[in-house]
Tab-separated table of C-alpha atoms in Angstrom:
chain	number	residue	atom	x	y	z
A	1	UNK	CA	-4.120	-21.558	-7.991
A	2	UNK	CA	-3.930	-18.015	-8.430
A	3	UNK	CA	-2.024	-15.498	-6.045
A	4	UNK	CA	-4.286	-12.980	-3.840
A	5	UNK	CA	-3.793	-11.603	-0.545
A	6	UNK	CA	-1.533	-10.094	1.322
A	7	UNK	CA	-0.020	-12.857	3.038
A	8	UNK	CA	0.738	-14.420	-0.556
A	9	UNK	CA	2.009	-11.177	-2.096
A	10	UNK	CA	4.467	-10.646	1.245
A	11	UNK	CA	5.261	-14.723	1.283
A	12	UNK	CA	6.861	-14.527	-2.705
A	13	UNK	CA	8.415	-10.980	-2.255
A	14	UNK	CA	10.360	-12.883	0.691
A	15	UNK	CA	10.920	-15.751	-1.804
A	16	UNK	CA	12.487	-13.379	-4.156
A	17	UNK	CA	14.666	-11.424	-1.944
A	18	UNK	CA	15.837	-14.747	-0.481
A	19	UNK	CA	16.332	-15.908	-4.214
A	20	UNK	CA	18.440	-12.543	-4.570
A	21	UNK	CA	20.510	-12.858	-1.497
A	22	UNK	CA	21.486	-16.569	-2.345
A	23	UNK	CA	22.467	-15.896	-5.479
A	24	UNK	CA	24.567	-12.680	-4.848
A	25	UNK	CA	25.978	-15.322	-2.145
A	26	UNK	CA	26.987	-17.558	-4.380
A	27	UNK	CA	28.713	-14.703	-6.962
A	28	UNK	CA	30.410	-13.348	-3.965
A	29	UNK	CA	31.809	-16.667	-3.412
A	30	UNK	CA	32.649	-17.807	-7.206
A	31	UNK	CA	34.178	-14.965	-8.061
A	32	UNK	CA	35.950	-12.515	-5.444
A	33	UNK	CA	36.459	-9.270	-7.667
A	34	UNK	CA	32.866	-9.252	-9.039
A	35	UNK	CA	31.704	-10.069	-5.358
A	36	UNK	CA	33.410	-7.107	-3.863
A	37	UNK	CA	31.620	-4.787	-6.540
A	38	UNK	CA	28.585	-6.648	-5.719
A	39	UNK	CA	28.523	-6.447	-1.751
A	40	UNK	CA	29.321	-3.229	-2.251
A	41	UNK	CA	26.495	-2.796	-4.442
A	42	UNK	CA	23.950	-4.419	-2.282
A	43	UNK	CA	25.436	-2.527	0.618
A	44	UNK	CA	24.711	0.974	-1.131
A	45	UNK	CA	21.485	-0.239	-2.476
A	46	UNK	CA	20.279	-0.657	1.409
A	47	UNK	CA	21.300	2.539	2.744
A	48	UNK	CA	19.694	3.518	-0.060
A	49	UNK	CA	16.052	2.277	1.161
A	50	UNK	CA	17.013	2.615	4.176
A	51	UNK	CA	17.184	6.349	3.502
A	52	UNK	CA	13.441	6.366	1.571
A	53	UNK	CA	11.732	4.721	4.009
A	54	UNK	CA	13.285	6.738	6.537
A	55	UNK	CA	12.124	9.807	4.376
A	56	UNK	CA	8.505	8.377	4.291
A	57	UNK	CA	8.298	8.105	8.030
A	58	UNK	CA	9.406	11.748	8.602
A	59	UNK	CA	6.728	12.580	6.236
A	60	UNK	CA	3.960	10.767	8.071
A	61	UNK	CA	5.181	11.344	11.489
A	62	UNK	CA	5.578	15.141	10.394
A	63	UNK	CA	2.077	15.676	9.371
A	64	UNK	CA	0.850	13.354	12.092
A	65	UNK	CA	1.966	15.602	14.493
A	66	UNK	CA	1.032	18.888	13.329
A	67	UNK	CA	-2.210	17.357	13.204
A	68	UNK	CA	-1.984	16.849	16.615
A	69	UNK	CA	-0.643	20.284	17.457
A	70	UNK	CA	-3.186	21.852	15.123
A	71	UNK	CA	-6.313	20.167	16.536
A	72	UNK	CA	-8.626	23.328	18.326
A	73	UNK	CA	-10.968	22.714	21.539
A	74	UNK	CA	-13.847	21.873	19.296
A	75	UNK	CA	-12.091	19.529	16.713
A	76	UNK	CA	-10.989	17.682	19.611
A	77	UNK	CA	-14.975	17.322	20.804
A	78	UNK	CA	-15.711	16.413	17.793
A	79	UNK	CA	-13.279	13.704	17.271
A	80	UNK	CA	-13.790	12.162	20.989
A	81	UNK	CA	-17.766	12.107	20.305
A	82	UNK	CA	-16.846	9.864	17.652
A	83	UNK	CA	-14.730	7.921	18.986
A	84	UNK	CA	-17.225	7.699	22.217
A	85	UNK	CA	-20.258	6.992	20.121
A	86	UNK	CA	-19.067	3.956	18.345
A	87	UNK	CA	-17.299	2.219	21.593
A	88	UNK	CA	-19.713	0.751	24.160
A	89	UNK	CA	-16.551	-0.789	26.132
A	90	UNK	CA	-14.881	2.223	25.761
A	91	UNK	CA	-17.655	4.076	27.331
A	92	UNK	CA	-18.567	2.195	30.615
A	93	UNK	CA	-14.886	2.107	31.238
A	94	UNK	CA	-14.553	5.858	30.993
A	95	UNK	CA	-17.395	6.250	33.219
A	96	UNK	CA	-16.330	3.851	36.015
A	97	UNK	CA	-12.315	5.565	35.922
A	98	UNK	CA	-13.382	8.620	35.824
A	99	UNK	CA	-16.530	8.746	37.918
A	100	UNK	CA	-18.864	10.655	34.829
A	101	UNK	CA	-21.924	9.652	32.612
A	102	UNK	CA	-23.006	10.408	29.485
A	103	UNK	CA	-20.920	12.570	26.776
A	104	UNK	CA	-22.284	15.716	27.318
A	105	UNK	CA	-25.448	15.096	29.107
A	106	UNK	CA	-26.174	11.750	30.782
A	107	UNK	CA	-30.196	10.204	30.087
A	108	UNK	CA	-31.168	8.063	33.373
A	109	UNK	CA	-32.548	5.479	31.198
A	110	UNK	CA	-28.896	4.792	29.607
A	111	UNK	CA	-26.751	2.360	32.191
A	112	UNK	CA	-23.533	4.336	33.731
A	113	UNK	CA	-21.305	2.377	35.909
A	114	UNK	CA	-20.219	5.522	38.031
A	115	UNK	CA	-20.132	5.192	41.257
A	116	UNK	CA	-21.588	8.785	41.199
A	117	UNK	CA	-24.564	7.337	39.918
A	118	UNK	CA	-25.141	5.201	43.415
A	119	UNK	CA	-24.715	8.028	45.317
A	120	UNK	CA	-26.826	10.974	45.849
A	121	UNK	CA	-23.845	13.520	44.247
A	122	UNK	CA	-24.525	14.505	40.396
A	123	UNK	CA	-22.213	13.134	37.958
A	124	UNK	CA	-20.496	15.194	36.093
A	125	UNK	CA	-20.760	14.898	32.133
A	126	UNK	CA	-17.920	12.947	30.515
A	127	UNK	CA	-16.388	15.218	27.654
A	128	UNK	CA	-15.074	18.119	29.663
A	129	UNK	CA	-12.924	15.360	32.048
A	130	UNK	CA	-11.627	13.599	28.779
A	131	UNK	CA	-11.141	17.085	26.876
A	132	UNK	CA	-8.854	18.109	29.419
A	133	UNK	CA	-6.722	14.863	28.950
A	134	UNK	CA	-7.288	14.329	25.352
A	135	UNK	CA	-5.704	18.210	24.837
A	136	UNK	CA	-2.582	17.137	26.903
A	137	UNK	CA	-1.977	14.119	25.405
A	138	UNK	CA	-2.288	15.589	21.740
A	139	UNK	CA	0.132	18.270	22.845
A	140	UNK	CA	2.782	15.644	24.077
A	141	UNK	CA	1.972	13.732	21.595
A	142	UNK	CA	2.367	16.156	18.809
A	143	UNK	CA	5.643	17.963	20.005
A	144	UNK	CA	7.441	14.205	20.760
A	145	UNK	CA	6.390	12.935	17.350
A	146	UNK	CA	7.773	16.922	15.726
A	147	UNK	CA	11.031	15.981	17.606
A	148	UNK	CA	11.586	12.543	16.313
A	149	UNK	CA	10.771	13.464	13.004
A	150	UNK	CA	13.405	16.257	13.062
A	151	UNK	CA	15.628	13.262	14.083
A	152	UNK	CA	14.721	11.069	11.451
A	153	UNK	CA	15.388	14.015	8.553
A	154	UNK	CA	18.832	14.174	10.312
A	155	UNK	CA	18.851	10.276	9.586
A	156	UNK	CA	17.808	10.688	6.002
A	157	UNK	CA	20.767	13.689	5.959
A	158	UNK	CA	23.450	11.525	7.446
A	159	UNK	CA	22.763	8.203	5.120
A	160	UNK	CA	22.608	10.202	2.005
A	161	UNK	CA	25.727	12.059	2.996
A	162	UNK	CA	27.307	8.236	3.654
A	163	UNK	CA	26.373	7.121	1.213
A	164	UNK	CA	27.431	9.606	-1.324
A	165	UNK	CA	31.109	9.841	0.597
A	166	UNK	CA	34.015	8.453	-1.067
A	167	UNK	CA	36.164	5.945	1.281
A	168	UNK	CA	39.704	7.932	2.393
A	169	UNK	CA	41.324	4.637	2.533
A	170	UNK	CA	40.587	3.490	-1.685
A	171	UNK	CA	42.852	4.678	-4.384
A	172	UNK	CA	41.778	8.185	-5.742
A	173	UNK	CA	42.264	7.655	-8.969
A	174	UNK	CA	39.722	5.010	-9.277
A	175	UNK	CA	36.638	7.695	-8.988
A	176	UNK	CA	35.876	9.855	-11.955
């Protein structure tokens, strides 16, 4: 049987680091000098993905929020008529919370769950309401995510500074 899939891919590369970690195990145990270069090794070797995958999440959480932060009034319609258009759920929800029908103009043939609609008021179309909190939450959302990732480049700073530091406490004279 042939390996495909996800689940299969993910299932052996947990085999093999398992594999790895038993048999550095057993070196660390058999033989104590080669063990010590070994953990410290392996111990490097993590802050050393540790510090690319940290990299790679400032770079998507970066340009995820200056998306956010860059998004203009009509991008934003754009992207919530979408989003409205291809979620039924989404949309009778929306109408009942927020007491509107329709995206921008609501057809009396179409079913609205407002209780607007019961009533002899007019109901309000639904994309200036959800403009007003889609543009708040893309700014809070934007400038969190632009602070994090400034954290996370600190992170990135800090391990590869670690990692590159010699320890005060080993002999001097065994670095180059």
């Amino acid at each position: 049987m042939v390996c495909e899939g996800f689940a299969c891919s993910k299932n052996c590369l947990c085999a093999l680091n398992l594999l790895y970690t038993l048999v550095s195990l057993l070196l660390i145990g058999f033989l104590r000098v080669v063990g010590v270069v070994i953990a410290v090794g392996i111990f490097l070797c993590c802050y050393f993905f540790y510090m690319i995958i940290l990299l790679l999440v400032f770079i998507v959480q970066f340009s995820v929020s200056c998306a956010c932060l860059a998004l203009n009034q009509e991008q934003q319609g754009q992207l919530l008529e979408v989003g409205w258009n291809n979620t039924a759920r989404a949309q009778n929800d929306i109408q009942k919370n927020l007491n509107c029908c329709g995206f921008r103009s609501f057809n009396p043939n179409d079913t609205c769950l407002a209780s607007c609609v019961k009533s002899d008021n007019p109901c309000s179309p639904c994309a200036s309401i959800i403009g007003e909190y889609a543009g708040e939450v893309l700014r809070f959302v934007g400038g969190i995510g632009l602070f994090f990732s400034f954290t996370e480049i600190l992170g990135v700073w800090l391990t590869y500074r670690y990692r590159n530091q010699k320890d005060p406490r080993a002999n001097p004279s065994a670095f180059p």
